Short mmCIF file of C-alpha atoms in Angstrom, two decimals:
data_model
loop_
_atom_site.label_atom_id
_atom_site.label_comp_id
_atom_site.label_asym_id
_atom_site.label_seq_id
_atom_site.Cartn_x
_atom_site.Cartn_y
_atom_site.Cartn_z
CA MET A 197 -13.53 3.49 -49.47
CA THR A 198 -10.07 4.97 -49.08
CA HIS A 199 -7.45 3.08 -47.11
CA ASP A 200 -5.39 5.07 -44.80
CA PRO A 201 -1.92 3.31 -44.38
CA THR A 202 -1.02 5.44 -41.38
CA LYS A 203 -4.01 4.19 -39.53
CA THR A 204 -3.26 0.59 -40.36
CA VAL A 205 0.41 0.79 -39.24
CA SER A 206 -0.74 2.51 -35.96
CA LEU A 207 -3.32 -0.19 -35.23
CA LEU A 208 -0.79 -2.99 -35.97
CA LEU A 209 1.73 -1.30 -33.69
CA LYS A 210 -0.81 -1.04 -30.98
CA MET A 211 -1.83 -4.64 -31.42
CA SER A 212 1.73 -5.78 -31.20
CA MET A 213 2.45 -3.65 -28.12
CA ARG A 214 -0.81 -5.00 -26.50
CA SER A 215 0.48 -8.51 -27.07
CA ARG A 216 4.06 -7.82 -25.68
CA ILE A 217 2.56 -6.32 -22.49
CA GLN A 218 0.01 -8.98 -22.02
CA GLU A 219 2.70 -11.73 -22.43
CA ASP A 220 5.42 -10.19 -20.17
CA PRO A 221 4.17 -8.82 -16.81
CA TYR A 222 7.56 -7.19 -16.44
CA TYR A 223 7.67 -5.63 -19.87
CA ARG A 224 9.66 -2.33 -19.64
CA PHE A 225 7.94 0.49 -21.15
CA LYS A 226 9.86 2.63 -23.46
CA SER A 227 7.60 5.48 -24.55
CA ALA A 228 4.31 7.39 -23.88
CA PHE A 229 2.85 5.06 -26.53
CA ASP A 230 3.78 2.13 -24.33
CA ILE A 231 2.16 3.70 -21.29
CA ALA A 232 -0.92 4.60 -23.18
CA VAL A 233 -1.28 1.04 -24.35
CA ALA A 234 -0.69 -0.44 -20.90
CA ALA A 235 -3.16 2.13 -19.37
CA ASP A 236 -5.76 0.83 -22.01
CA LEU A 237 -5.02 -2.78 -20.74
CA GLY A 238 -5.64 -1.68 -17.22
CA VAL A 239 -2.03 -2.06 -16.24
CA GLN A 240 -1.63 -0.25 -12.81
CA ILE A 241 1.42 0.02 -10.63
CA ASP A 242 0.47 0.47 -7.07
CA VAL A 243 3.18 2.98 -5.85
CA ASN A 244 2.72 2.10 -2.17
CA GLN A 245 3.45 -1.48 -2.79
CA ALA A 246 5.57 -1.44 -5.88
CA SER A 247 8.74 -3.63 -6.00
CA VAL A 248 12.00 -2.61 -7.55
CA ASP A 249 11.01 -4.60 -10.68
CA ASP A 250 7.62 -2.70 -10.95
CA TRP A 251 9.49 0.71 -10.85
CA LEU A 252 11.98 -0.42 -13.41
CA ARG A 253 9.11 -0.98 -15.94
CA LEU A 254 8.75 2.75 -16.15
CA PRO A 255 11.01 4.65 -18.53
CA GLY A 256 13.21 7.19 -16.80
CA ILE A 257 13.33 5.44 -13.51
CA SER A 258 16.78 4.26 -12.60
CA ILE A 259 17.66 1.23 -10.33
CA HIS A 260 18.80 3.77 -7.73
CA GLN A 261 15.47 5.55 -7.74
CA ALA A 262 13.58 2.46 -7.65
CA ARG A 263 15.39 1.16 -4.66
CA GLN A 264 14.86 4.49 -3.00
CA LEU A 265 11.21 4.47 -3.55
CA VAL A 266 10.90 0.81 -2.23
CA ASN A 267 13.03 1.63 0.73
CA LEU A 268 10.83 4.57 1.64
CA SER A 269 7.77 2.53 1.31
CA LYS A 270 9.11 -0.07 3.52
CA ALA A 271 9.94 2.52 6.02
CA GLY A 272 6.28 3.52 6.23
CA VAL A 273 6.33 6.50 3.79
CA ALA A 274 3.08 6.67 1.87
CA PHE A 275 2.86 8.34 -1.53
CA TYR A 276 -0.43 10.11 -2.33
CA SER A 277 0.43 11.93 -5.53
CA ILE A 278 2.89 12.37 -8.29
CA SER A 279 4.27 15.29 -6.38
CA ASP A 280 5.08 12.92 -3.42
CA LEU A 281 7.01 10.81 -5.86
CA ALA A 282 8.72 13.86 -7.32
CA ALA A 283 9.72 15.09 -3.98
CA ALA A 284 10.98 11.68 -2.80
CA LEU A 285 13.24 11.55 -5.92
CA ASN A 286 14.16 15.30 -5.75
CA ILE A 287 12.90 16.08 -9.29
CA HIS A 288 10.16 18.32 -10.70
CA SER A 289 6.78 16.58 -10.91
CA SER A 290 6.41 17.43 -14.70
CA ARG A 291 9.07 14.62 -15.27
CA LEU A 292 6.84 11.99 -13.83
CA GLN A 293 3.37 13.32 -14.91
CA TRP A 294 3.27 11.44 -18.25
CA LEU A 295 3.43 8.20 -16.17
CA ALA A 296 0.16 8.97 -14.30
CA PRO A 297 -2.05 6.61 -16.46
CA VAL A 298 -0.31 3.54 -15.02
CA LEU A 299 0.25 4.81 -11.56
CA SER A 300 -2.07 3.96 -8.81
CA PHE A 301 -2.03 5.78 -5.46
CA GLN A 302 -3.74 3.55 -2.90
CA TYR A 303 -3.84 4.15 0.94
CA TYR A 304 -2.74 1.41 3.33
CA ASP A 305 -3.19 1.72 7.00
CA ARG A 306 0.38 0.40 7.93
CA SER A 307 -0.72 0.26 11.65
CA LEU A 308 -2.63 -2.91 10.74
CA ASP A 309 0.70 -4.61 9.87
CA LEU A 310 1.49 -4.89 13.55
CA PRO A 311 1.18 -8.33 14.92
CA ALA A 312 -1.86 -9.02 17.20
CA ILE A 313 -1.14 -9.01 20.91
CA LYS A 314 -2.52 -11.87 23.04
CA ILE A 315 -4.60 -9.68 25.46
CA ASN A 316 -4.73 -12.28 28.11
CA GLN A 317 -0.81 -12.54 28.41
CA ALA A 318 0.28 -9.03 27.40
CA THR A 319 2.24 -6.88 29.81
CA ALA A 320 1.64 -3.18 30.22
CA ALA A 321 4.62 -2.29 28.11
CA GLU A 322 3.14 -4.51 25.32
CA LEU A 323 -0.27 -3.01 25.52
CA VAL A 324 0.89 0.61 25.24
CA GLN A 325 2.59 -0.36 21.99
CA ILE A 326 -0.94 -0.55 20.51
CA PRO A 327 -2.34 2.74 19.21
CA GLN A 328 -5.16 4.18 21.32
CA ILE A 329 -3.98 2.27 24.45
CA ALA A 330 -2.60 4.81 26.95
CA PRO A 331 -0.82 3.58 30.19
CA GLU A 332 -3.95 4.15 32.17
CA LEU A 333 -6.04 1.75 30.00
CA ALA A 334 -3.17 -0.71 29.87
CA ASN A 335 -3.32 -0.79 33.69
CA ARG A 336 -6.95 -1.20 33.68
CA ILE A 337 -6.88 -4.09 31.29
CA ILE A 338 -4.31 -5.97 33.44
CA ASP A 339 -6.25 -5.11 36.64
CA CYS A 340 -9.49 -6.33 35.24
CA ARG A 341 -7.88 -9.45 33.83
CA ASP A 342 -6.10 -10.25 37.33
CA ARG A 343 -9.20 -9.58 39.20
CA ASP A 344 -11.88 -11.19 37.06
CA GLY A 345 -10.10 -13.62 34.90
CA LYS A 346 -9.28 -13.97 31.22
CA PHE A 347 -11.13 -12.06 28.48
CA THR A 348 -13.05 -14.46 26.44
CA ASP A 349 -13.62 -12.35 23.27
CA LEU A 350 -13.95 -8.87 21.96
CA VAL A 351 -17.54 -8.32 23.35
CA ASN A 352 -16.47 -9.61 26.85
CA PHE A 353 -13.39 -7.32 26.76
CA GLN A 354 -15.67 -4.34 25.70
CA GLN A 355 -18.29 -4.89 28.43
CA ARG A 356 -15.97 -5.52 31.26
CA LEU A 357 -13.81 -2.52 30.56
CA GLU A 358 -16.92 -0.35 29.39
CA LEU A 359 -15.18 0.80 26.13
CA SER A 360 -16.83 2.69 23.34
CA GLY A 361 -17.75 0.86 20.13
CA GLU A 362 -15.48 3.33 18.34
CA LEU A 363 -12.50 2.34 20.49
CA ILE A 364 -13.24 -1.23 20.11
CA GLY A 365 -13.34 -0.71 16.31
CA GLU A 366 -9.86 0.76 16.44
CA LEU A 367 -8.60 -1.89 18.80
CA MET A 368 -9.92 -5.01 17.36
CA HIS A 369 -7.19 -5.34 14.69
CA TYR A 370 -4.52 -5.51 17.38
CA LEU A 371 -6.12 -7.93 19.95
CA GLN A 372 -6.11 -11.76 20.05
CA PHE A 373 -7.94 -13.78 22.61
#
């Protein structure tokens, strides 16, 4: 049985790197080797929710770039691919491609971050802030509420206004009874 010292050193380096990454959740990766080990460990950076500290873990990302990406995310910009990140940073996507094993592109419906509106107290102006509520529907809601009393729950709301199940499915995240 032959002993390959190169494989032994490589294995020791990998074990050492695994240990460092596992012990320090903000370990700053320095190379493609670090990225590969992190990916093997299941490390993922969700690009649409990453903090400045998350971005700074990646080699080649400056503090300015990290802040820029976080500010864009907070402003509602969603990143769907490496190309989107590259465009936001005004660099060629090939400069980021090697980071792909630890980048995760998740979709978040930011409209759900809006606070729920108390349907029995809302004005027409507040109601039209909800996606899918046009001024006509806002007026119908208020007229029905004023004429027949408060809405008791989502089913009562749907039945009294004769709204489709599809529309209720879209509105239910925004309404509070």
